[in-house]
Short mmCIF file of C-alpha atoms in Angstrom, two decimals:
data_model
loop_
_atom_site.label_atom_id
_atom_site.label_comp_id
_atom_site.label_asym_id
_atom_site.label_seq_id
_atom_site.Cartn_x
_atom_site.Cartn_y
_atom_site.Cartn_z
CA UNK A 1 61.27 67.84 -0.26
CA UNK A 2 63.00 68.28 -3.58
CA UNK A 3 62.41 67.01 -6.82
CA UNK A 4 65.51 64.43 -8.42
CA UNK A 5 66.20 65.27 -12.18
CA UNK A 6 63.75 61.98 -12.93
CA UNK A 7 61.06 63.37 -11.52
CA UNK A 8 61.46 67.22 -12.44
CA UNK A 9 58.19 68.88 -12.97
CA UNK A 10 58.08 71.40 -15.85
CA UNK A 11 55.90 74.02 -16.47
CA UNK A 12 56.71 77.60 -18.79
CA UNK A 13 55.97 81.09 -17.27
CA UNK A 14 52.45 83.06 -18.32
CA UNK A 15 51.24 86.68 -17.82
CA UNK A 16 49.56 86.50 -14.64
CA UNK A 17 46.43 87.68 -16.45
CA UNK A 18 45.80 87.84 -20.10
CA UNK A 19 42.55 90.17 -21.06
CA UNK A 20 40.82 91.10 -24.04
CA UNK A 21 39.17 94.26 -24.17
CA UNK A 22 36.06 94.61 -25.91
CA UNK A 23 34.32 97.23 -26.34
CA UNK A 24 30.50 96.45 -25.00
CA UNK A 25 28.43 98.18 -28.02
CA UNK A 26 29.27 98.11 -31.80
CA UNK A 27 30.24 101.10 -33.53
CA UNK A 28 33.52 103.21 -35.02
CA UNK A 29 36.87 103.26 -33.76
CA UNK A 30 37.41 107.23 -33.18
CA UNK A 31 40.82 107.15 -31.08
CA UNK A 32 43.47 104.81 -29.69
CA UNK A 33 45.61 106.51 -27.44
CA UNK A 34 48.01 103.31 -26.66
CA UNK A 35 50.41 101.60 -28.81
CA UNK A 36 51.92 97.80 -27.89
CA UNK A 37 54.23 97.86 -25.94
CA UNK A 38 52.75 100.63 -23.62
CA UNK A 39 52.62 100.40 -20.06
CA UNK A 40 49.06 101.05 -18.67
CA UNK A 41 47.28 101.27 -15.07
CA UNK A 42 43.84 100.27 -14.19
CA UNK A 43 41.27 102.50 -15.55
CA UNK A 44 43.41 104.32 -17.86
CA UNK A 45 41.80 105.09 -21.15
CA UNK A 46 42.97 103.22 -24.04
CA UNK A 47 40.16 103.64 -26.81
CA UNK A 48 37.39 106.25 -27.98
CA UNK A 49 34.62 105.07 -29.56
CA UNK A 50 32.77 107.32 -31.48
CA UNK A 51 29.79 108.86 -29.55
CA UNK A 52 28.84 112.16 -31.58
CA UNK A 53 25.28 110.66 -31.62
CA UNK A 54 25.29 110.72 -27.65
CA UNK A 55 26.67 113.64 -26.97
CA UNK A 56 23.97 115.45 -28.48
CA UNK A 57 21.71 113.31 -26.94
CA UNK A 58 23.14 114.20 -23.60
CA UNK A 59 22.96 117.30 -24.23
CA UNK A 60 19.26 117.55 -24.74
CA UNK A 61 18.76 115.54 -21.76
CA UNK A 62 20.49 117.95 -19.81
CA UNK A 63 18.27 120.76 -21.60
CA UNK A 64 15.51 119.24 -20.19
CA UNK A 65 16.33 118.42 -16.88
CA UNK A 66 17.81 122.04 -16.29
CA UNK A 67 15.04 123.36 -17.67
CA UNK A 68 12.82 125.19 -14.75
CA UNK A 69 9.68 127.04 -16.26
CA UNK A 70 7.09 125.09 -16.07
CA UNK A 71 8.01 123.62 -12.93
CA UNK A 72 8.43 127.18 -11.66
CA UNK A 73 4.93 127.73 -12.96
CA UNK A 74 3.18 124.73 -11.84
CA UNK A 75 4.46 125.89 -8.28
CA UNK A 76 3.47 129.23 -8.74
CA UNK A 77 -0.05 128.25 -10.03
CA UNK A 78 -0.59 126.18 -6.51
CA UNK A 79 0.59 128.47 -4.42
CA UNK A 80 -2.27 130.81 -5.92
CA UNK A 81 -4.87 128.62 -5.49
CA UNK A 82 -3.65 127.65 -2.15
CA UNK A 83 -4.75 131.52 -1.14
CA UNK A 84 -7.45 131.51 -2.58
CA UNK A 85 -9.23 128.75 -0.74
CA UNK A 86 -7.82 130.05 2.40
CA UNK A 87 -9.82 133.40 1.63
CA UNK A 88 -12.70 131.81 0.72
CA UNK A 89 -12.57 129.60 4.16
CA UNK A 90 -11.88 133.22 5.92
CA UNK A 91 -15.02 134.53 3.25
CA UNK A 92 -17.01 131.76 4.68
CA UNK A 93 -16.90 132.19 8.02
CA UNK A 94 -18.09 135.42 7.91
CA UNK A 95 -20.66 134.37 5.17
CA UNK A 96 -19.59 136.41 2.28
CA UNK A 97 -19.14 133.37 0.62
CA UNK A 98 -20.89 130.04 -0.82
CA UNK A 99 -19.51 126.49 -0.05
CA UNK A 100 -19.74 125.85 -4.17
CA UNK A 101 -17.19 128.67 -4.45
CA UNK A 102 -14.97 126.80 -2.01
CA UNK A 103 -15.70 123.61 -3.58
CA UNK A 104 -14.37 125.03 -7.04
CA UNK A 105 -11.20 126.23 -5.26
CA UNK A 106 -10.66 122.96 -4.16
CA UNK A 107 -10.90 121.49 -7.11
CA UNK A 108 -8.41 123.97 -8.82
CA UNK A 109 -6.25 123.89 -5.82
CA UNK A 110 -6.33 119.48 -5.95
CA UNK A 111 -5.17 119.81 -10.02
CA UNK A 112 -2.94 122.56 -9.71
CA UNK A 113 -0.77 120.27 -6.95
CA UNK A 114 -1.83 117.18 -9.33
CA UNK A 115 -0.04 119.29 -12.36
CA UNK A 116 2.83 120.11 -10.11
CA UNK A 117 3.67 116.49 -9.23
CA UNK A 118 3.23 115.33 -12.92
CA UNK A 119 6.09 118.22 -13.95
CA UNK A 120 8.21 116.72 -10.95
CA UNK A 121 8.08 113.29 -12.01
CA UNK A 122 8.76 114.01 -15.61
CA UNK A 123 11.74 115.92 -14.82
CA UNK A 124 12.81 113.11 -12.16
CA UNK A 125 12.73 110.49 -15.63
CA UNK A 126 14.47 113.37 -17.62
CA UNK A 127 17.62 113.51 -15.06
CA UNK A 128 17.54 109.66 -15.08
CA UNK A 129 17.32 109.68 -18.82
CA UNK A 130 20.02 112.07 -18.67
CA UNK A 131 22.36 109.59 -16.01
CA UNK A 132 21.72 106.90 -18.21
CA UNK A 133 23.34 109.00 -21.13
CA UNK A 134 26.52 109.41 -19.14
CA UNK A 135 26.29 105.59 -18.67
CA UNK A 136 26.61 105.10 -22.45
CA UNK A 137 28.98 107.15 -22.68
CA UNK A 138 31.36 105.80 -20.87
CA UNK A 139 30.80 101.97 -22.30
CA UNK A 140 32.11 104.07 -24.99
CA UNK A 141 35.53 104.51 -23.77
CA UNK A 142 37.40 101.09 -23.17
CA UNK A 143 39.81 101.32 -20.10
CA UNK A 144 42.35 98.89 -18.81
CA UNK A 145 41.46 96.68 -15.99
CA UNK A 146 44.60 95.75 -14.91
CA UNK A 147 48.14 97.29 -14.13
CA UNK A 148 50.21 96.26 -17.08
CA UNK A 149 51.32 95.97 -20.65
CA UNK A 150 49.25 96.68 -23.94
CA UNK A 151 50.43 93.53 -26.64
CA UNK A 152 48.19 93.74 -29.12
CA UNK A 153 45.87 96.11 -30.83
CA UNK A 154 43.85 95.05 -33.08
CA UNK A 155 41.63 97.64 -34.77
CA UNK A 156 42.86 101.42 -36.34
CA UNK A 157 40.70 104.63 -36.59
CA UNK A 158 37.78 104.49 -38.20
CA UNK A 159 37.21 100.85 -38.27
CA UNK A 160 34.19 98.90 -37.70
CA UNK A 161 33.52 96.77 -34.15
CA UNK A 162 31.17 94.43 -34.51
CA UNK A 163 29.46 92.05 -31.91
CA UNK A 164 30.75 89.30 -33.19
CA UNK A 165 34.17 90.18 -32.97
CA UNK A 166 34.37 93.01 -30.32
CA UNK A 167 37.99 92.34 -28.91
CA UNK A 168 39.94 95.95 -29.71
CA UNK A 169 42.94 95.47 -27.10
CA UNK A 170 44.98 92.80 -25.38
CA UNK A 171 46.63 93.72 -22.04
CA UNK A 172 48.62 91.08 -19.97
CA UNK A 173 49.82 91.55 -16.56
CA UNK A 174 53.73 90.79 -16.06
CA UNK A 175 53.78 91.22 -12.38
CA UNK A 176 53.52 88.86 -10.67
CA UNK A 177 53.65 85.89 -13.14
CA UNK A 178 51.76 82.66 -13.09
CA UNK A 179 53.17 79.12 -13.84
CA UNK A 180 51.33 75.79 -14.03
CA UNK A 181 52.31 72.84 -13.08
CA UNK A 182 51.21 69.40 -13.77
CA UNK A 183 52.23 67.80 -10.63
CA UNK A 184 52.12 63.60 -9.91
CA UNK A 185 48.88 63.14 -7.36
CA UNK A 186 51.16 61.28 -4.85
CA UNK A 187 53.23 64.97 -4.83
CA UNK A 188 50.18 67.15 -5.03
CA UNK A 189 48.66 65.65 -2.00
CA UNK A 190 51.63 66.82 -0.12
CA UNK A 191 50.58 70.44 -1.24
CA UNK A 192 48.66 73.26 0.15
CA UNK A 193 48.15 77.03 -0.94
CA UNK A 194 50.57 79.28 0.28
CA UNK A 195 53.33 77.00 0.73
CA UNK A 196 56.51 78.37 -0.56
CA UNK A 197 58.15 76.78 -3.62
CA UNK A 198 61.52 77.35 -5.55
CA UNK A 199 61.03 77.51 -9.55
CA UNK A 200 64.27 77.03 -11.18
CA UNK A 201 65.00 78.05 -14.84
CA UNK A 202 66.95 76.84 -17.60
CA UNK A 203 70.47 78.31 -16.08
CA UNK A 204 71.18 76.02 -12.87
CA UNK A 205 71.74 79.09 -10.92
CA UNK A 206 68.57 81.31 -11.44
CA UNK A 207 65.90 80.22 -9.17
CA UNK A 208 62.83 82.28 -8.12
CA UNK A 209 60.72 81.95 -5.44
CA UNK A 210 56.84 81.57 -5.52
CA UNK A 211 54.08 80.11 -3.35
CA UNK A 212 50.91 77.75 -4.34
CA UNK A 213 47.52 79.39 -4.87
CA UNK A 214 45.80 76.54 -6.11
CA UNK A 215 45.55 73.06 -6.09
CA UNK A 216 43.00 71.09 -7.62
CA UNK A 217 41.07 68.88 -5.94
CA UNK A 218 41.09 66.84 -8.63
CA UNK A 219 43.40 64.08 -10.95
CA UNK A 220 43.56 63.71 -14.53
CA UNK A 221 42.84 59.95 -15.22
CA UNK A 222 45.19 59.41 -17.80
CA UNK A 223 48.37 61.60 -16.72
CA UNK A 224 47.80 60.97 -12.76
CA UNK A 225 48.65 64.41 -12.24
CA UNK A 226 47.30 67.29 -10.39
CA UNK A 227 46.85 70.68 -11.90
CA UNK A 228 48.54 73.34 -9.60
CA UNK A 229 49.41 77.34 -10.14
CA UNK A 230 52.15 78.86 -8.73
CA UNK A 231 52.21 82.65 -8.21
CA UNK A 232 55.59 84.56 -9.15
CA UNK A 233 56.28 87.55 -8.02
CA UNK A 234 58.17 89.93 -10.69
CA UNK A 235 58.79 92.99 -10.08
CA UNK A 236 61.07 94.18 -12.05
CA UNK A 237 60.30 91.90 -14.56
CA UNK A 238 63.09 90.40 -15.23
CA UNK A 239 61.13 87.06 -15.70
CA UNK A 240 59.74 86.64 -19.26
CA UNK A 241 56.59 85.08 -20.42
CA UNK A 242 57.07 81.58 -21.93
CA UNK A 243 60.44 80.60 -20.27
CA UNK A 244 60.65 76.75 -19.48
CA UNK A 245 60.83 76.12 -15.80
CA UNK A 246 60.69 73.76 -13.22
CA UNK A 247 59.09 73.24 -9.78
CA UNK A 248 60.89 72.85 -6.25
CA UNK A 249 59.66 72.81 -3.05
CA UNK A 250 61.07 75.04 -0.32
CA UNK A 251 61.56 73.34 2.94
CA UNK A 252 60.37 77.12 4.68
CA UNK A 253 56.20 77.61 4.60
CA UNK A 254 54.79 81.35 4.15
CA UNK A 255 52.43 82.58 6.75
CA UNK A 256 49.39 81.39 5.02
CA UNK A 257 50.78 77.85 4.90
CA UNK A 258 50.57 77.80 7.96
CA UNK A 259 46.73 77.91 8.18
CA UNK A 260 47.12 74.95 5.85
CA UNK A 261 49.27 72.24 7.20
#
């Protein structure tokens, strides 16, 4: 089925995703290492916050959490008193010596292990402490989430993010494209995701060729129409955002059409 020039469908090309970064905590812009216009891959870094304060505080963290002396001790101490009441159980049983002396040894030998799993736990909390540094750390660095290109930037070195205005970088993604189309219900019942489609341009003789991902499930009241996207792929991007289009439907279905007839 194809669409007469009465009852074209127009819709104009948009970055397939469109995404603010914002950076998570307030503080001070310390370096942008894009520009617009860059090209930029997932997780590539794209701004430093400032994080002087953590660093030191990582730093002590991982002081303490390296740190081995008193643990070293504390293990020492119970491995003394460990020998010691095993002497005085070898003393006793050839009654040289008292069961209060044992007792005693006990005692020490119960608080030296108590000390030694009080030092372990502490240092335990100290390496978390020290994980959840790294954690801040890297809120502190804003990275792409996409594959794509930077198009804005909106704060230089040394300035101020705020929480109520926390955006820092705009990054769209040009490949594939995404159109939308308000489509007439009668048409959009005919529909399914993954069904091929031809989207033709302004020039007659460019055409592109997309498939459905979505169709609503519902109608707008007072247009009758159907919201549907239509995925364009665009890989050498050669398709620009904005452009004025128009929706045909290919008589051939993809594979996934298939699952939907």
């Amino acid at each position: 089925m194809s669409c007469s020039p009465a009852t074209e469908i127009q819709g104009f090309t948009e970055p397939y995703q469109d995404i603010d970064v914002a950076a998570s905590e307030m503080g001070i812009v310390e370096a942008i290492h894009i520009k617009e216009g860059d090209r930029v891959t997932e997780n590539q870094l794209l701004v430093q916050m400032d994080d002087s304060v953590l660093e030191v505080t990582l730093e002590i963290a991982k002081s303490i959490k390296q740190s081995r002396g008193r643990l070293e001790s504390a293990m020492e101490d119970l491995h003394q008193q460990t020998i010691t009441v095993k002497k005085l159980n070898e003393l006793i049983a050839r009654k040289h010596a008292s069961s209060q002396e044992l007792d005693r040894a006990e005692s020490k030998r119960r608080i030296a292990q108590a000390n030694l799993k009080a030092i372990q736990e502490e240092l335990q909390v100290k390496t978390l402490e020290y994980e959840r540094t790294l954690v801040q750390l890297e809120k502190r660095c804003l990275r792409s989430p996409i594959d794509g290109v930077v198009t804005r930037v909106l704060r230089d070195c040394g300035e101020s993010v705020l929480p109520s205005d926390p955006v820092i970088v705009r990054v769209v993604q040009l490949d594939p494209l995404l159109v939308i189309f308000l489509v007439p219900a009668d048409l959009a019942r005919e529909l399914s995701v993954g069904r091929a489609v031809n989207v033709r341009f302004m020039d007659p003789t460019h055409m592109a060729s997309g498939s459905i991902e979505f169709v609503s499930p519902t109608i707008d009241p007072q247009s009758g129409t159907t919201r549907v996207r239509v995925r364009l792929p665009n890989p050498d991007e050669r398709l620009h955002c904005g452009t004025t289009c128009y929706l045909d439907f290919a008589d051939t279905y993809s594979p996934l059409a298939a699952k939907h007839p």
